[in-house]
XYZ file of C-alpha atoms in Angstrom:
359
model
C 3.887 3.121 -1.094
C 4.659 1.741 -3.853
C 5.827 -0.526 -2.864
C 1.475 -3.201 -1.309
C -7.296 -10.807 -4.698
C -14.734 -17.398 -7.541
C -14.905 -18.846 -9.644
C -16.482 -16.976 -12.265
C -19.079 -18.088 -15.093
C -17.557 -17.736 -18.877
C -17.842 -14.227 -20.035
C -17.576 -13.408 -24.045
C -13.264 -13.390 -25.229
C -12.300 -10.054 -25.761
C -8.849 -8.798 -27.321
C -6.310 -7.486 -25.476
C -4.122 -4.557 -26.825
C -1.704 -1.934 -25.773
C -4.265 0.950 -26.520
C -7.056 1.711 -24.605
C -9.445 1.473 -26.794
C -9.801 -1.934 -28.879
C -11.800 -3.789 -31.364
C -13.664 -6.842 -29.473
C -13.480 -10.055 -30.736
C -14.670 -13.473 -29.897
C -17.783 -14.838 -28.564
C -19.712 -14.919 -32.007
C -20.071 -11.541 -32.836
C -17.004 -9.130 -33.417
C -19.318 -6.204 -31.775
C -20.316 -8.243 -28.552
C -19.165 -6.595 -25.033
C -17.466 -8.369 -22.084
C -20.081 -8.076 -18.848
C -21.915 -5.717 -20.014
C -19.275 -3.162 -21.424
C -18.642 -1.262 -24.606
C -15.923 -2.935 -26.207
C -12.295 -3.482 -25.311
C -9.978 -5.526 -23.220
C -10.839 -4.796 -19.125
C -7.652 -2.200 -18.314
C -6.239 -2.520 -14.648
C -4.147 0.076 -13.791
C -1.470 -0.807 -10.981
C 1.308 -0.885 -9.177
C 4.735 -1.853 -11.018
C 7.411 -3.942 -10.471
C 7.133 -6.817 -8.037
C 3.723 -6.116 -8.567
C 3.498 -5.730 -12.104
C 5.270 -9.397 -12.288
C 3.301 -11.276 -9.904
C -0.363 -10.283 -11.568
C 1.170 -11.346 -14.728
C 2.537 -14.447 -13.312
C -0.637 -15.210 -10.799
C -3.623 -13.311 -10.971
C -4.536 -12.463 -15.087
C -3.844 -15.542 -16.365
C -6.322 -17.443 -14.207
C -8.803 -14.548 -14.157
C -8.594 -14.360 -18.176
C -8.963 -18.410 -18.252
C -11.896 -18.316 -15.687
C -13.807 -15.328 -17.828
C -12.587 -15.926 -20.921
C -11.747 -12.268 -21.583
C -8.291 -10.350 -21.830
C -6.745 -8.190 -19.753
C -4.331 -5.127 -20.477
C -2.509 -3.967 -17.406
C -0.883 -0.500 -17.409
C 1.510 -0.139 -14.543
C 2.228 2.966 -12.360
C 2.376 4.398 -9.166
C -0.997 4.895 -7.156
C -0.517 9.240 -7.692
C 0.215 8.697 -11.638
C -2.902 5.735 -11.982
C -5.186 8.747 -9.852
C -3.811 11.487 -12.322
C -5.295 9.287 -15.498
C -8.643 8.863 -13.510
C -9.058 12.840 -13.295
C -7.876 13.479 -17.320
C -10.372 10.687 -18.059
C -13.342 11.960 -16.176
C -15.191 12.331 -19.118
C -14.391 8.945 -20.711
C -13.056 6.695 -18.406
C -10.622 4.143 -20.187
C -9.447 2.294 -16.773
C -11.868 0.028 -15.471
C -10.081 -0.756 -12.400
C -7.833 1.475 -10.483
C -5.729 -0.869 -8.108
C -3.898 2.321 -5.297
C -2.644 2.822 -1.987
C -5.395 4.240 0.813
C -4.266 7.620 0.769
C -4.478 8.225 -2.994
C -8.006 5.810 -3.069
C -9.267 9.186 -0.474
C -8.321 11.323 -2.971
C -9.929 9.335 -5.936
C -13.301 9.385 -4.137
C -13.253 12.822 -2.880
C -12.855 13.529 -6.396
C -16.150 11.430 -7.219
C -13.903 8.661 -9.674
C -14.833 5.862 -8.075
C -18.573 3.892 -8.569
C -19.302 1.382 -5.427
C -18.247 -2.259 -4.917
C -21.156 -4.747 -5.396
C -21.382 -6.761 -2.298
C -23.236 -9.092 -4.366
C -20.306 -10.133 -6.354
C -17.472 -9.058 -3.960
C -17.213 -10.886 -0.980
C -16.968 -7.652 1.326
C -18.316 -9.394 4.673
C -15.197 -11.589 4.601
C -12.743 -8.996 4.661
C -10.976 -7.965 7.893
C -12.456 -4.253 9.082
C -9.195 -2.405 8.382
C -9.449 -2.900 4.652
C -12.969 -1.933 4.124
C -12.992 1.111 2.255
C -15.712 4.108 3.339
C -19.036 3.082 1.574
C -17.646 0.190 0.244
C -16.242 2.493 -2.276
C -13.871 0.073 -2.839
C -11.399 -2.858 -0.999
C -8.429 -3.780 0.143
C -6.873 -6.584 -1.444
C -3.599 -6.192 0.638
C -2.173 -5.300 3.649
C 1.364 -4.088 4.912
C 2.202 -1.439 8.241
C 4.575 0.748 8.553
C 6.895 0.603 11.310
C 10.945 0.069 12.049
C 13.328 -1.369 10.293
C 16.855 -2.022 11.820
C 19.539 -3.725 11.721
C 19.941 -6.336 14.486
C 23.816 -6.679 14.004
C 24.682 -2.982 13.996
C 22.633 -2.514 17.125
C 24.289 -5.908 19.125
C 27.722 -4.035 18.096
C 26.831 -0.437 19.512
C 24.649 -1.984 22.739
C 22.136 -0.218 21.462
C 18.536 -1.860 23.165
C 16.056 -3.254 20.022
C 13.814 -0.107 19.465
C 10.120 -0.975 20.487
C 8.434 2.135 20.326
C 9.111 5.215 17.749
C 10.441 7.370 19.734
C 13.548 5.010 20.620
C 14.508 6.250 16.916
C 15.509 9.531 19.427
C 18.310 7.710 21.371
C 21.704 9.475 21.349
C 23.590 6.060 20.303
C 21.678 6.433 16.746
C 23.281 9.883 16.170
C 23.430 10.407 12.094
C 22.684 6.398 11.921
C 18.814 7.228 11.068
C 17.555 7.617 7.696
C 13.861 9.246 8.120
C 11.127 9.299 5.635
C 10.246 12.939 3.952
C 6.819 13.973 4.772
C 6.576 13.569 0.960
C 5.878 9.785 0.825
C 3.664 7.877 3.089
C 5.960 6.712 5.226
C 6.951 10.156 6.850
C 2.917 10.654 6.866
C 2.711 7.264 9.238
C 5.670 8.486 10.921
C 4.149 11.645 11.851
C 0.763 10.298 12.794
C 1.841 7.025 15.106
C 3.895 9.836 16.962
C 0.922 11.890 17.317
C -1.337 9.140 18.522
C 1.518 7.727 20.421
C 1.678 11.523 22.306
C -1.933 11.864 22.971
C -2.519 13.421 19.618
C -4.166 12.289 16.211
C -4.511 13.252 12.755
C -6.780 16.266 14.234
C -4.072 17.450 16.393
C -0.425 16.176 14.803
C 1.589 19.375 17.545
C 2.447 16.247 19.677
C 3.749 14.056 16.482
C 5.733 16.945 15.089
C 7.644 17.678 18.955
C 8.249 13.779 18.768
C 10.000 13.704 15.051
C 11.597 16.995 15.648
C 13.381 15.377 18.369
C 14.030 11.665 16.556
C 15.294 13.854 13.547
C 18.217 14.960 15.808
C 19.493 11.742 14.852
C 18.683 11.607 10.881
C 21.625 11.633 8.193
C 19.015 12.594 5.168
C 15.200 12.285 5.028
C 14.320 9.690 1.726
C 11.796 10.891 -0.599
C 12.137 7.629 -2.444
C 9.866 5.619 -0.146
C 13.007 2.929 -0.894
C 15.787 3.036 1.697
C 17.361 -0.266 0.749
C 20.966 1.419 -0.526
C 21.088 3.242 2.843
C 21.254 0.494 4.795
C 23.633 -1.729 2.289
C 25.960 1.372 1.943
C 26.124 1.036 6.158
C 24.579 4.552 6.254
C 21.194 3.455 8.408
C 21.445 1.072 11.221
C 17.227 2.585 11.329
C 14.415 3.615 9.443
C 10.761 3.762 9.263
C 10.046 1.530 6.642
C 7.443 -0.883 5.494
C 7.198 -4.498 6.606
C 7.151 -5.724 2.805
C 10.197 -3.921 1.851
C 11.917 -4.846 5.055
C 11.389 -8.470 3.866
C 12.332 -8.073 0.496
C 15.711 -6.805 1.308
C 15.669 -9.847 4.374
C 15.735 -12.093 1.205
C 19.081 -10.893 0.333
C 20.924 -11.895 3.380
C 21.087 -8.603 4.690
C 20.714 -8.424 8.279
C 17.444 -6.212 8.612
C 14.822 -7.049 10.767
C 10.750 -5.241 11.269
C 9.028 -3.703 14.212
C 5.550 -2.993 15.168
C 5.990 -0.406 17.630
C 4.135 -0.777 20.417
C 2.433 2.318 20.438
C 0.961 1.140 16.843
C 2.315 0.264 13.692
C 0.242 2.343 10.757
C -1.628 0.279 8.025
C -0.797 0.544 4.381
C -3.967 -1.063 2.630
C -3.335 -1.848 -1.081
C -6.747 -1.402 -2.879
C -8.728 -1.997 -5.623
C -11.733 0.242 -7.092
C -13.976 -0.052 -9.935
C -13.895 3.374 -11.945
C -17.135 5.357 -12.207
C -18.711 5.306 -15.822
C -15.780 2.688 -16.804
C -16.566 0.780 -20.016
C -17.156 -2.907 -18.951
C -18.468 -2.339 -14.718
C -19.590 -6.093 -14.538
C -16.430 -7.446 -15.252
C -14.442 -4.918 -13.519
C -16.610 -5.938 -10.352
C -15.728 -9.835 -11.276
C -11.902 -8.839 -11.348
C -12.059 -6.879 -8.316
C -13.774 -10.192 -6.356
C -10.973 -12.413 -8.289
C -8.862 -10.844 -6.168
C -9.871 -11.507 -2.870
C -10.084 -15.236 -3.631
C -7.940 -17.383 -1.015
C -5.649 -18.726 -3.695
C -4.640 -15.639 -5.293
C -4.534 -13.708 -1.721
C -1.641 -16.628 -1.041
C -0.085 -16.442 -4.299
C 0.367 -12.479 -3.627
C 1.264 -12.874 -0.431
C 4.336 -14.970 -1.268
C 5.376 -12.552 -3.991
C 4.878 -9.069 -2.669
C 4.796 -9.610 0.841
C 1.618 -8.043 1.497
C -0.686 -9.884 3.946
C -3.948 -11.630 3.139
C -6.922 -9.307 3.926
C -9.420 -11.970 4.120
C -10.399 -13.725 7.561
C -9.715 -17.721 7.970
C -6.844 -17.850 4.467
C -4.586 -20.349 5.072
C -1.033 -18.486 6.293
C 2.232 -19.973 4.675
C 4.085 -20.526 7.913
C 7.364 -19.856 6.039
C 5.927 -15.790 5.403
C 4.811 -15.381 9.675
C 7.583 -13.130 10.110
C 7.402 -11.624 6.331
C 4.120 -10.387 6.292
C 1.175 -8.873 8.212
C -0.030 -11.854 9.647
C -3.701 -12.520 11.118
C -2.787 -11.909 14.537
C -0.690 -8.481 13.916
C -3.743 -7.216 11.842
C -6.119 -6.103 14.754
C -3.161 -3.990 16.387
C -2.357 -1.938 13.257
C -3.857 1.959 13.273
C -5.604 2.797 10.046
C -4.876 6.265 8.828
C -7.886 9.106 8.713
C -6.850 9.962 5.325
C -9.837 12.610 4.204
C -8.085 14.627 7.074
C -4.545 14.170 6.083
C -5.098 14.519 2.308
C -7.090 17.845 3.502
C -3.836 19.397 5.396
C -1.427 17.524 3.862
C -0.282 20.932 2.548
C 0.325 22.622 5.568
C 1.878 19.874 7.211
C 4.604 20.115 4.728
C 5.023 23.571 5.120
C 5.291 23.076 8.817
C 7.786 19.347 8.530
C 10.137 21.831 6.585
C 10.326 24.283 8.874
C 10.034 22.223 12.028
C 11.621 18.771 11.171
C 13.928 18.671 7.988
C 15.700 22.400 9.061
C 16.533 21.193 12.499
């Protein structure tokens, strides 16, 4: 997906700079190291875009002010920042990796990622479905997966609001569906809220893939973009499986789009953030990682990406209820066993091809 947070005591002013490894400055002593580090600017490697702008517009400057350090943020999608963590095994240059769930699996199965310190991040305050296995790192957002229609178009036809996902199936949406490729998370949370939805799981997806294959019936083209905004401008979906945050983002433009949680579950998308293993300044990474899950910058996100605050008892905007997983939506959504999908992924393909996108 992409696209989906303490004050802290004054830490010695380091440089920033576009490359990855810089001269420090500041503090007295052009050799001293922010929290504890070798040298350099702390690098955060995230998301881009919406993203991208709203760290630079709410989160560094008030983490660099509080710290007194710099930060250089390199943006990319959560598969290109884990690609970077694997060629830098040997000398990590990222200090904090900020990617979706799935990808974060991957990253620790790979043995990239060193553990959050619950002394500096504030763990026990975050709601259950964004706590990472072993603490081996957060979530600092939160957005589900589930429909996105178009309220108009489907007043028009007499076509009922879908509740569940297999309403995607009914005749009246015939080549009015644009459907997420298994490629993308989307079609993965697809795939999996059918299963569970049929009695199945990520253990046993043969109920999920019977449920697409007959919703597909009704697909014009299967997106590998993970962005179906153009389909539904063009007129060419009147549904998709989309994300709540993009379904809001293209709300803002007057378009009449609206979000779902299926009833049968709505899949989480957690947005999170990990301190690299053997990265070059781990105190401060752990600092920036616990900046993020402050109150204030969990609203100021919130407001520009759409993804819900993952801490229990933050202050909701009102004017975001409908825009974003709110509090009472979180304890309904259905968190993703992603060491078994990342482990058949491959197969699943094979078999979505064959079964699903062929139909």
């Amino acid at each position: 997906m992409d696209s989906h947070r303490s004050a802290l005591p004054a830490l010695c002013a380091v440089s920033s700079a576009l490359a990855l490894t810089v001269a420090v400055t500041g503090c007295g002593s052009p050799t001293a190291s922010a929290g504890g580090g070798k040298g350099g600017a702390l690098v955060v490697a995230g998301y881009g875009g919406s993203f991208e702008t709203a760290f630079h517009d709410s989160v560094l400057p008030t983490f660099e002010k509080s710290c007194g350090c710099k930060v250089t943020y390199i943006p990319g999608s959560s598969t290109d920042t884990v690609a970077k963590l694997k060629a830098q095994r040997a000398h990590p240059q990222i200090d904090v990796a900020l990617v979706d769930d799935g990808p974060q699996a991957q990253a620790l199965e790979a043995g990239l990622l060193a553990s959050i310190d619950t002394k500096v991040v504030p763990v026990d305050h975050v709601v259950k479905i964004a706590r990472m296995e072993n603490d081996s790192g957060v979530g600092f957002g939160l957005t589900a997966t589930g429909i996105a229609y178009n309220p108009e178009w489907f007043a028009e036809h007499g076509v009922p609001k879908p509740t569940t996902w297999e309403d995607l199936a009914n005749p009246k949406l015939k080549d009015k569906v644009v459907l997420p490729s298994i490629t993308n998370t989307y079609g993965v949370g697809l795939l999996v809220g059918a299963s569970r939805a049929n009695g199945g799981s990520e253990r046993d997806v043969g109920p999920g893939f019977t449920a697409v294959r007959e919703i597909a019936g009704n697909a014009v083209t299967f997106d590998t973009t993970a962005d179906v905004s153009n389909y539904f401008l063009q007129g060419q979906a009147a549904a998709s499986v989309w994300g709540v945050s993009r379904t809001s983002t293209l709300a803002d433009k007057d378009f009449p789009i609206a979000f779902v949680y299926p009833k049968d579950g709505a899949i989480a998308l957690v947005t999170t953030a990990n301190v690299v293993k053997k990265a070059p300044h781990q105190e401060l990474a752990q600092k920036f990682v616990a900046h993020l899950l402050e109150p204030s910058v969990q609203r100021a996100l919130a407001k520009a990406t759409y993804d819900g605050s993952v801490i229990r008892g933050v202050k909701e905007d009102p004017a975001l209820k409908n825009k974003v997983v709110s509090a009472d939506k979180v304890d309904s959504l259905l968190k993703l066993d992603w060491k078994t999908i990342n482990k058949n992924r491959a197969a699943w393909t094979d078999t979505w091809n064959k079964r699903v996108e062929s139909k």
